Amino acid sequence: MATSIARFSRKTLTPTLIRRFSTSSAALATNPDPPKPKLTPSPSPNRANWDYRGQRQIIPLGQWLPKVAVDAYVAPNVVLAGQVTVWDGSSVWNGAVLRGDLNKITLGFCSNVQERCVVHAAWASPTGLPAETLIDRYVTVGAYSLLRSCTIEPECIIGQHSILMEGSLVETRSILEAGSVLPPGRRIPSGELWGGNPARFIRTLTNEETLEIPKLAVAINHLSGDHFSEFLPYSTVYLEVEKFKKSLGIHV
Amino acid sequence: MGTLGRAFYSVGFWIRETGQALDRLGCRLQGKNSFREQLSRHRTLMNVFDKAPIVDKEAFVAPSASIIGNVQIGRGSSVWYGCVLRGDVNSVTVGSGTNIQDNSLVHVAKSNLSGKVPPTIIGDNVTIGHSAVLHGCTVEDEAFIGMGATVLDGVVVEKHALVAAGALVRQNTRIPSGEIWGGNPAKFLRKLKSTEIDFIPKSAENYSNLAKAHAAENAKPLNAIEFEKVLRKRHAGKDEEYDSMLGIVRETPPELKLANNIEPGK
């Protein structure tokens, strides 16, 4: 197949398409160079400007394969890499990146990680405890948050654009306001409302507010069901690929 | 067995044809609400007319990142998932060994209130944390920009400086060498200890190694992905401790082994 592509590339294809079809050394070349001074970068002629596959959603690293539960909704632009487990009923919304390459990431039952969040796990935590990121059940992580090696106990709400640094612990039934920044190792006690940069205590939550927290997670779970039902179990893009290849005369 | 194989093949073909016909029927039933999937049109490296990005061959650029316009990325650098480096109105230069972590945005300004229009220059071995926003600023070598930080026009982050997580560094601030600035608006917090200063280039190096693993994984063609899926399934039940207790040494298949230098502890 490579020879037929090469023959066609010399005849009909434009240079961008040549780059597109040589998927091999797309990102990495292994020829050692002698140490050179600070020069302009030397681009590889094989780098793909555009890959028709797009970004893969699930990126296994070595033996680690991200695991997504059957009824969990993971949007198509999400990137799950390494040791990530998305449990039942949870949802990961558009543009989020869950990178479990250095340590484990767990997203508990009926929790949700909203749009454009970045969840990462550091190699070591300043508290000395295991540095995995654990998001327990019924947690709502608001949009554009950054979570790094933190533990979020059951039934919490993390406001939008909040930043939780290494080793922070948000105890059960607490709420973090939008835009709050938790410095490394910060513990938010149970049933309280904290906010600000750096996060400070605002007030305790009333019982009614505490009861609303899992209701919000369940509501987002229902919403994610709607989004989930929009997608077919297998995409029909292969038809487009076959059409494309046929139009270029490549054997399907 | 040839005819049997052929029979299976044609039956399979009929079933697929039926399935595709049913799919078309379903689309007709859905009418204007049906969704036909297209090939992904996301362009990782995109040029704006004549401004094309120049990315070194040993740099890792995640497929979901967008490198647009006049952007230069040096050797060993990494641009992680979801980043946008937009050099459409001015130039963005990223040095070698730098890592720009997930969902960050690096942009340049065309016009400025003060009149100067600085290009964005990011030096070597810089670590830019997740979801940072860098706009028309200069970051010198071996600096560290914490996650979620917003660095605005004309800021100069000097060598070995650290911008804390979530900081908002206002226009034309100069962050001196060896200091930590944070908060909104960014103020001086404390000086960096020497251990922390030594840690910065080491973290950049760790990230470079991690980037190599991700680069290799993202570049795999379909055959390799499917093969490794089967390997992983077969290897999933094996537990190293149990094996060592039994005295068996089972080798992980080489395709499933990660490079040793990824985890900083090893």
Coordinates of C-alpha atoms in Angstrom, one line a residue:
Chain A
M1 CA 0.0 0.0 0.0
A2 CA 2.9 2.3 0.7
T3 CA 4.2 2.0 -2.8
S4 CA 0.9 2.7 -4.4
I5 CA 0.5 5.8 -2.2
A6 CA 4.0 6.9 -3.2
R7 CA 3.3 6.4 -6.9
F8 CA 0.1 8.4 -6.6
S9 CA 1.7 11.1 -4.5
R10 CA 4.2 11.8 -7.2
K11 CA 1.4 12.1 -9.8
T12 CA -1.6 13.7 -8.3
L13 CA -1.4 14.6 -4.7
T14 CA -0.4 17.9 -3.2
P15 CA 2.4 18.0 -0.6
T16 CA -0.1 18.3 2.3
L17 CA -1.7 15.1 1.4
I18 CA 1.7 13.3 1.2
R19 CA 2.3 14.4 4.7
R20 CA -1.1 13.2 5.7
F21 CA -0.7 9.7 4.5
S22 CA 2.8 9.0 5.9
T23 CA 1.6 8.5 9.4
S24 CA 4.8 6.9 10.6
S25 CA 7.3 9.5 11.9
A26 CA 4.6 12.0 12.4
A27 CA 5.8 13.3 15.7
L28 CA 9.2 11.9 16.4
A29 CA 12.4 11.1 14.5
T30 CA 15.2 9.2 16.2
N31 CA 18.3 10.2 14.4
P32 CA 20.8 11.6 17.0
D33 CA 22.1 15.0 16.1
P34 CA 25.4 16.4 17.3
P35 CA 24.8 19.1 19.9
K36 CA 23.9 22.3 18.1
P37 CA 23.8 25.9 19.3
K38 CA 20.4 27.7 19.6
L39 CA 19.3 27.6 16.0
T40 CA 16.0 27.8 14.2
P41 CA 14.1 24.5 14.6
S42 CA 14.4 21.9 11.8
P43 CA 11.0 20.7 10.8
S44 CA 10.4 17.2 9.8
P45 CA 9.0 16.7 6.2
N46 CA 6.9 13.9 7.6
R47 CA 4.9 15.9 10.1
A48 CA 1.2 15.6 9.5
N49 CA -0.5 19.0 9.4
W50 CA -3.8 17.3 9.4
D51 CA -4.7 13.8 10.5
Y52 CA -8.1 12.5 9.2
R53 CA -8.5 10.5 12.4
G54 CA -8.5 13.6 14.5
Q55 CA -7.5 13.2 18.1
R56 CA -8.0 9.8 19.6
Q57 CA -10.3 10.0 22.7
I58 CA -8.7 7.1 24.6
I59 CA -4.9 7.1 24.7
P60 CA -3.4 4.1 26.3
L61 CA 0.2 4.4 27.6
G62 CA 2.1 1.2 27.9
Q63 CA -0.1 -1.2 29.9
W64 CA -2.5 1.5 31.2
L65 CA -5.8 1.8 29.3
P66 CA -8.4 4.4 30.3
K67 CA -11.6 2.6 31.3
V68 CA -15.0 4.2 30.6
A69 CA -18.2 2.8 32.1
V70 CA -20.9 1.8 29.6
D71 CA -23.3 4.5 30.5
A72 CA -20.8 7.2 31.1
Y73 CA -20.9 10.1 28.6
V74 CA -17.5 11.2 27.4
A75 CA -17.6 13.9 24.8
P76 CA -15.7 13.3 21.6
N77 CA -13.2 16.1 22.1
V78 CA -12.1 14.8 25.5
V79 CA -8.7 13.2 25.8
L80 CA -8.3 10.4 28.4
A81 CA -4.7 9.3 28.7
G82 CA -3.1 6.7 30.9
Q83 CA -4.7 5.4 34.1
V84 CA -8.1 7.0 34.0
T85 CA -11.3 5.3 35.2
V86 CA -14.7 6.9 34.5
W87 CA -17.3 5.1 36.6
D88 CA -21.0 4.6 35.9
G89 CA -23.3 7.5 35.3
S90 CA -20.5 10.0 35.2
S91 CA -19.8 12.4 32.4
V92 CA -16.8 14.2 31.0
W93 CA -17.8 17.2 28.9
N94 CA -16.3 18.8 25.9
G95 CA -12.7 19.7 25.7
A96 CA -11.7 18.2 29.0
V97 CA -8.3 16.6 29.4
L98 CA -7.9 13.8 31.9
R99 CA -4.2 12.9 31.9
G100 CA -3.4 10.0 34.2
D101 CA 0.1 9.4 32.9
L102 CA 2.0 9.9 36.1
N103 CA -0.7 8.7 38.5
K104 CA -4.2 7.4 38.7
I105 CA -7.4 9.4 38.0
T106 CA -10.8 8.2 39.2
L107 CA -14.1 9.8 38.4
G108 CA -16.7 8.3 40.7
F109 CA -20.3 7.4 40.3
C110 CA -22.7 10.1 38.9
S111 CA -19.9 12.7 39.0
N112 CA -19.2 15.1 36.2
V113 CA -16.2 16.9 34.9
Q114 CA -17.5 19.9 32.9
E115 CA -16.2 21.6 29.8
R116 CA -12.5 22.3 29.3
C117 CA -11.3 21.0 32.7
V118 CA -7.8 19.6 33.0
V119 CA -7.4 16.8 35.5
H120 CA -3.9 15.7 36.0
A121 CA -2.1 13.7 38.7
A122 CA 1.4 14.6 39.8
W123 CA 4.0 12.0 40.6
A124 CA 4.3 12.9 44.2
S125 CA 2.1 14.9 46.6
P126 CA 3.5 17.4 49.1
T127 CA 1.3 15.7 51.8
G128 CA 3.1 12.4 51.3
L129 CA -0.1 10.6 50.7
P130 CA -0.7 8.8 47.4
A131 CA -0.8 11.5 44.7
E132 CA -3.7 10.0 42.7
T133 CA -6.6 12.2 41.8
L134 CA -9.8 10.8 43.3
I135 CA -13.1 12.4 42.4
D136 CA -15.7 10.5 44.5
R137 CA -19.4 10.1 43.8
Y138 CA -21.9 12.9 43.1
V139 CA -19.2 15.5 42.6
T140 CA -19.8 18.3 40.2
V141 CA -16.6 19.9 38.9
G142 CA -17.4 23.2 37.2
A143 CA -16.2 24.2 33.8
Y144 CA -12.6 25.2 33.1
S145 CA -11.3 23.9 36.5
L146 CA -7.8 22.5 37.0
L147 CA -7.5 19.6 39.3
R148 CA -4.0 18.3 40.1
S149 CA -3.5 15.3 42.5
C150 CA -6.4 16.3 44.7
T151 CA -9.0 14.2 46.5
I152 CA -12.6 15.3 46.3
E153 CA -14.9 13.4 48.7
P154 CA -18.5 12.4 47.9
E155 CA -21.1 15.1 47.2
C156 CA -19.2 18.2 46.6
I157 CA -19.5 21.1 44.1
I158 CA -16.4 22.6 42.7
G159 CA -17.1 26.0 41.2
Q160 CA -16.1 27.0 37.7
H161 CA -12.6 28.0 36.9
S162 CA -11.3 26.8 40.2
I163 CA -7.8 25.5 40.7
L164 CA -7.1 22.7 43.1
M165 CA -3.4 22.1 43.6
E166 CA -1.5 19.0 44.7
G167 CA -2.6 17.3 47.8
S168 CA -5.7 19.3 48.4
L169 CA -8.7 17.6 50.0
V170 CA -12.2 18.8 49.7
E171 CA -14.3 17.0 52.3
T172 CA -17.7 15.7 51.8
R173 CA -20.7 18.0 51.2
S174 CA -18.7 21.2 50.8
I175 CA -18.9 23.8 48.0
L176 CA -16.1 25.7 46.4
E177 CA -17.1 29.0 44.8
A178 CA -16.2 29.8 41.3
G179 CA -12.7 31.0 40.7
S180 CA -11.3 29.6 44.0
V181 CA -7.7 28.5 44.2
L182 CA -6.7 25.9 46.7
P183 CA -2.9 26.0 47.5
P184 CA -1.2 22.7 47.8
G185 CA -2.3 20.6 50.8
R186 CA -5.3 22.7 51.6
R187 CA -8.2 20.8 53.3
I188 CA -11.7 22.1 53.0
P189 CA -13.7 20.8 56.0
S190 CA -17.0 19.1 55.6
G191 CA -20.2 21.1 55.0
E192 CA -18.6 24.5 54.4
L193 CA -18.5 27.1 51.6
W194 CA -15.0 28.3 50.6
G195 CA -13.9 30.7 47.9
G196 CA -11.4 33.2 46.7
N197 CA -7.8 33.2 45.6
P198 CA -6.4 31.7 47.9
A199 CA -9.5 30.0 49.2
R200 CA -10.9 31.3 52.4
F201 CA -13.8 30.2 54.6
I202 CA -17.0 32.0 53.7
R203 CA -19.8 30.3 55.7
T204 CA -21.2 26.9 56.6
L205 CA -23.8 25.4 54.4
T206 CA -27.4 25.0 55.6
N207 CA -29.0 21.6 55.5
E208 CA -31.2 22.4 52.5
E209 CA -28.1 23.5 50.5
T210 CA -26.4 20.2 51.4
L211 CA -29.3 18.2 50.1
E212 CA -29.1 20.1 46.8
I213 CA -25.6 18.9 46.0
P214 CA -26.4 15.4 44.9
K215 CA -29.5 16.7 43.1
L216 CA -27.3 18.8 40.9
A217 CA -25.0 15.9 40.1
V218 CA -28.1 13.8 39.2
A219 CA -29.5 16.6 37.0
I220 CA -26.3 16.8 35.1
N221 CA -26.3 13.0 34.8
H222 CA -29.8 13.3 33.1
L223 CA -28.4 16.0 30.8
S224 CA -25.5 13.8 29.9
G225 CA -27.9 11.1 29.0
D226 CA -29.4 13.4 26.4
H227 CA -26.0 14.1 24.9
F228 CA -25.1 10.4 25.0
S229 CA -28.1 9.4 23.0
E230 CA -27.1 11.7 20.2
F231 CA -24.1 9.5 19.3
L232 CA -24.4 6.2 17.6
P233 CA -22.5 3.4 19.2
Y234 CA -20.1 3.3 16.2
S235 CA -19.5 6.2 13.9
T236 CA -20.2 6.1 10.2
V237 CA -17.0 8.0 9.3
Y238 CA -15.6 4.9 7.8
L239 CA -17.9 5.5 4.9
E240 CA -16.3 8.9 4.3
V241 CA -12.9 7.4 4.5
E242 CA -13.7 4.7 2.0
K243 CA -15.2 7.3 -0.3
F244 CA -12.1 9.5 0.0
K245 CA -9.7 6.6 -0.6
K246 CA -11.7 5.5 -3.6
S247 CA -11.6 9.0 -5.1
L248 CA -7.8 8.9 -4.8
G249 CA -7.7 5.4 -6.2
I250 CA -6.2 3.9 -3.1
H251 CA -7.2 0.3 -2.6
V252 CA -9.7 0.1 0.3
Chain B
M1 CA -11.9 -24.3 2.8
G2 CA -11.6 -21.6 0.1
T3 CA -15.2 -21.7 -0.9
L4 CA -16.3 -21.7 2.8
G5 CA -14.2 -18.6 3.4
R6 CA -15.6 -17.0 0.4
A7 CA -19.1 -17.8 1.6
F8 CA -18.5 -16.3 4.9
Y9 CA -17.0 -13.2 3.3
S10 CA -20.0 -12.6 1.0
V11 CA -22.5 -13.2 3.8
G12 CA -20.6 -10.7 5.9
F13 CA -20.6 -8.3 3.0
W14 CA -24.4 -8.7 2.6
I15 CA -25.0 -8.0 6.3
R16 CA -22.8 -4.9 6.1
E17 CA -24.7 -3.7 3.0
T18 CA -28.0 -4.2 4.7
G19 CA -26.7 -2.4 7.7
Q20 CA -25.7 0.6 5.6
A21 CA -29.0 0.6 3.8
L22 CA -30.8 0.6 7.2
D23 CA -28.5 3.5 8.3
R24 CA -29.6 5.5 5.2
L25 CA -33.2 4.7 6.0
G26 CA -32.8 5.8 9.5
C27 CA -31.3 9.1 8.3
R28 CA -34.3 9.6 6.0
L29 CA -36.6 9.0 9.0
Q30 CA -34.7 11.5 11.1
G31 CA -35.1 14.1 8.3
K32 CA -33.3 17.4 8.9
N33 CA -32.3 16.4 12.5
S34 CA -30.1 13.6 11.4
F35 CA -26.4 14.0 11.8
R36 CA -23.9 12.7 9.2
E37 CA -20.5 12.3 10.6
Q38 CA -17.7 13.9 8.7
L39 CA -14.0 13.4 8.8
S40 CA -12.3 15.4 11.4
R41 CA -11.4 18.8 9.9
H42 CA -9.3 19.8 12.9
R43 CA -5.9 21.0 11.6
T44 CA -3.1 20.7 14.0
L45 CA -0.7 22.9 12.1
M46 CA -2.5 25.6 10.2
N47 CA -1.1 28.4 8.2
V48 CA -2.7 31.7 7.8
F49 CA -2.0 32.6 4.2
D50 CA 1.8 32.8 4.1
K51 CA 2.5 32.4 7.8
A52 CA 3.2 28.8 8.4
P53 CA 4.3 27.2 11.7
I54 CA 7.8 25.8 11.9
V55 CA 7.8 22.9 14.4
D56 CA 11.0 21.0 15.1
K57 CA 11.0 17.3 14.3
E58 CA 11.6 16.3 17.8
A59 CA 8.8 18.3 19.3
F60 CA 5.6 16.7 20.5
V61 CA 2.5 18.4 19.3
A62 CA -0.7 16.8 20.4
P63 CA -3.2 16.2 17.6
S64 CA -5.9 18.2 19.4
A65 CA -3.6 21.2 19.7
S66 CA -3.8 24.0 17.2
I67 CA -0.7 25.7 16.0
I68 CA -1.7 28.5 13.8
G69 CA 0.3 31.1 11.9
N70 CA 3.7 32.4 12.6
V71 CA 4.8 30.0 15.4
Q72 CA 8.2 28.4 15.9
I73 CA 8.7 25.5 18.2
G74 CA 12.2 24.3 19.1
R75 CA 13.7 21.0 19.7
G76 CA 12.3 18.7 22.4
S77 CA 9.4 21.0 23.3
S78 CA 6.0 19.7 23.8
V79 CA 2.6 21.2 23.2
W80 CA 0.0 19.2 25.0
Y81 CA -3.7 18.4 24.3
G82 CA -6.0 21.2 23.5
C83 CA -3.5 24.0 23.4
V84 CA -3.9 26.9 21.0
L85 CA -0.8 28.7 19.9
R86 CA -2.0 31.5 17.7
G87 CA 0.6 33.4 15.8
D88 CA -1.8 35.1 13.4
V89 CA -1.1 38.7 14.0
N90 CA 2.4 38.5 15.3
S91 CA 5.0 35.8 16.0
V92 CA 5.3 33.2 18.7
T93 CA 8.6 31.6 19.4
V94 CA 8.9 28.7 21.7
G95 CA 12.4 27.5 22.6
S96 CA 13.7 24.0 23.1
G97 CA 12.8 21.7 26.0
T98 CA 9.8 23.8 26.8
N99 CA 6.4 22.3 27.7
I100 CA 3.1 24.0 27.2
Q101 CA 0.6 21.9 29.1
D102 CA -2.9 21.1 28.3
N103 CA -5.5 23.6 27.2
S104 CA -3.2 26.5 27.3
L105 CA -3.5 29.5 25.1
V106 CA -0.5 31.5 23.7
H107 CA -1.5 34.5 21.6
V108 CA 0.0 37.7 20.5
A109 CA -1.2 41.2 20.3
K110 CA -1.4 43.3 17.2
S111 CA -2.1 46.6 18.8
N112 CA -1.6 47.7 22.3
L113 CA -2.7 50.7 24.4
S114 CA 0.9 51.7 24.9
G115 CA 1.8 51.3 21.2
K116 CA 4.5 48.7 21.4
V117 CA 3.6 45.4 19.9
P118 CA 5.8 42.7 21.4
P119 CA 5.9 39.2 19.9
T120 CA 5.5 36.3 22.4
I121 CA 8.9 34.8 23.1
I122 CA 9.1 31.7 25.3
G123 CA 12.6 30.6 26.1
D124 CA 14.2 27.1 26.7
N125 CA 13.2 24.7 29.4
V126 CA 10.1 26.7 30.4
T127 CA 7.2 25.0 32.1
I128 CA 3.9 26.5 31.3
G129 CA 1.2 24.9 33.4
H130 CA -2.3 23.7 32.4
S131 CA -4.8 26.2 31.1
A132 CA -2.4 29.1 31.2
V133 CA -3.1 32.1 29.1
L134 CA -0.1 33.9 27.7
H135 CA -0.7 37.1 25.6
G136 CA 2.1 39.1 24.1
C137 CA 4.6 38.3 26.9
T138 CA 8.3 37.3 27.1
V139 CA 9.2 34.3 29.2
E140 CA 12.9 33.7 29.7
D141 CA 14.7 30.4 30.0
E142 CA 13.8 28.1 32.9
A143 CA 10.9 30.0 34.2
F144 CA 7.8 28.4 35.6
I145 CA 4.3 29.5 34.9
G146 CA 1.8 27.9 37.2
M147 CA -1.4 26.4 36.0
G148 CA -4.3 28.7 35.3
A149 CA -2.1 31.7 35.3
T150 CA -2.9 34.6 33.0
V151 CA 0.0 36.6 31.8
L152 CA -0.9 39.7 29.9
D153 CA 0.8 42.0 27.3
G154 CA 4.3 43.2 27.8
V155 CA 5.1 41.0 30.9
V156 CA 8.6 39.8 31.2
V157 CA 9.1 36.7 33.3
E158 CA 12.8 36.5 34.0
K159 CA 14.9 33.4 34.3
H160 CA 14.0 31.2 37.3
A161 CA 10.9 33.1 38.2
L162 CA 7.7 31.4 39.2
V163 CA 4.2 32.6 38.5
A164 CA 1.9 30.9 41.0
A165 CA -1.2 29.0 40.0
G166 CA -4.2 31.2 39.2
A167 CA -2.2 34.4 39.1
L168 CA -3.2 37.3 37.0
V169 CA -0.1 39.2 35.9
R170 CA -1.1 42.6 34.7
Q171 CA 0.4 44.4 31.7
N172 CA 4.0 45.4 31.5
T173 CA 4.9 43.8 34.9
R174 CA 8.4 42.6 35.2
I175 CA 8.8 39.5 37.4
P176 CA 12.4 39.5 38.6
S177 CA 14.6 36.4 38.7
G178 CA 14.2 33.9 41.6
E179 CA 10.9 35.3 42.9
I180 CA 7.4 33.8 43.2
W181 CA 4.5 36.1 42.2
G182 CA 0.9 35.3 42.6
G183 CA -2.6 36.4 43.2
N184 CA -4.9 38.7 41.3
P185 CA -3.3 41.2 40.6
A186 CA 0.0 39.4 40.9
K187 CA 2.2 40.6 43.7
F188 CA 5.5 39.4 45.1
L189 CA 5.0 36.4 47.4
R190 CA 8.4 35.1 48.4
K191 CA 11.8 34.2 47.0
L192 CA 12.4 30.8 45.5
K193 CA 14.6 28.4 47.5
S194 CA 17.6 27.0 45.7
T195 CA 16.1 23.5 45.7
E196 CA 13.1 24.9 43.9
I197 CA 15.3 26.6 41.4
D198 CA 17.1 23.4 40.7
F199 CA 13.7 21.6 40.3
I200 CA 12.5 23.7 37.4
P201 CA 14.8 22.4 34.6
K202 CA 14.4 18.9 36.0
S203 CA 10.6 19.2 35.7
A204 CA 11.1 20.4 32.1
E205 CA 13.2 17.3 31.4
N206 CA 10.6 15.0 33.0
Y207 CA 8.0 16.5 30.8
S208 CA 10.2 16.0 27.7
N209 CA 10.4 12.3 28.5
L210 CA 6.7 12.1 29.1
A211 CA 6.1 13.9 25.8
K212 CA 8.1 11.2 23.9
A213 CA 5.8 8.5 25.2
H214 CA 2.7 10.5 24.2
A215 CA 4.2 11.3 20.9
A216 CA 4.9 7.7 20.1
E217 CA 1.4 6.7 21.2
N218 CA -0.4 9.4 19.2
A219 CA 1.5 8.6 16.0
K220 CA 0.5 4.9 15.9
P221 CA -1.3 3.7 12.9
L222 CA -4.5 1.7 13.2
N223 CA -2.8 -1.8 13.0
A224 CA -0.5 -1.1 15.9
I225 CA -3.4 0.3 18.0
E226 CA -5.5 -2.8 17.4
F227 CA -2.6 -5.2 18.0
E228 CA -1.8 -3.6 21.3
K229 CA -5.5 -3.7 22.3
V230 CA -5.3 -7.5 21.9
L231 CA -2.0 -7.7 23.7
R232 CA -3.3 -5.6 26.6
K233 CA -6.4 -7.8 27.0
R234 CA -4.3 -10.9 27.1
H235 CA -1.9 -9.3 29.6
A236 CA -4.5 -7.7 31.8
G237 CA -5.0 -10.6 34.2
K238 CA -1.4 -11.1 35.0
D239 CA -0.2 -9.8 38.3
E240 CA 3.5 -9.3 38.9
E241 CA 3.5 -10.0 42.7
Y242 CA 1.6 -13.3 42.3
D243 CA 3.9 -14.4 39.6
S244 CA 7.0 -13.6 41.6
M245 CA 5.5 -15.5 44.5
L246 CA 5.2 -18.5 42.3
G247 CA 8.7 -18.0 41.0
I248 CA 7.6 -17.3 37.5
V249 CA 9.1 -14.4 35.6
R250 CA 6.7 -13.3 33.0
E251 CA 7.8 -10.7 30.5
T252 CA 5.6 -7.9 29.5
P253 CA 5.5 -7.7 25.7
P254 CA 7.8 -5.0 24.6
E255 CA 5.0 -3.0 22.9
L256 CA 3.4 -2.6 26.3
K257 CA 6.5 -1.4 28.1
L258 CA 6.8 2.3 28.9
A259 CA 10.2 3.9 28.8
N260 CA 12.0 3.9 32.2
N261 CA 12.6 7.6 32.4
I262 CA 9.0 8.7 32.5
E263 CA 8.3 8.6 36.2
P264 CA 10.7 10.9 37.9
G265 CA 11.2 8.6 40.8
K266 CA 12.8 5.9 38.7

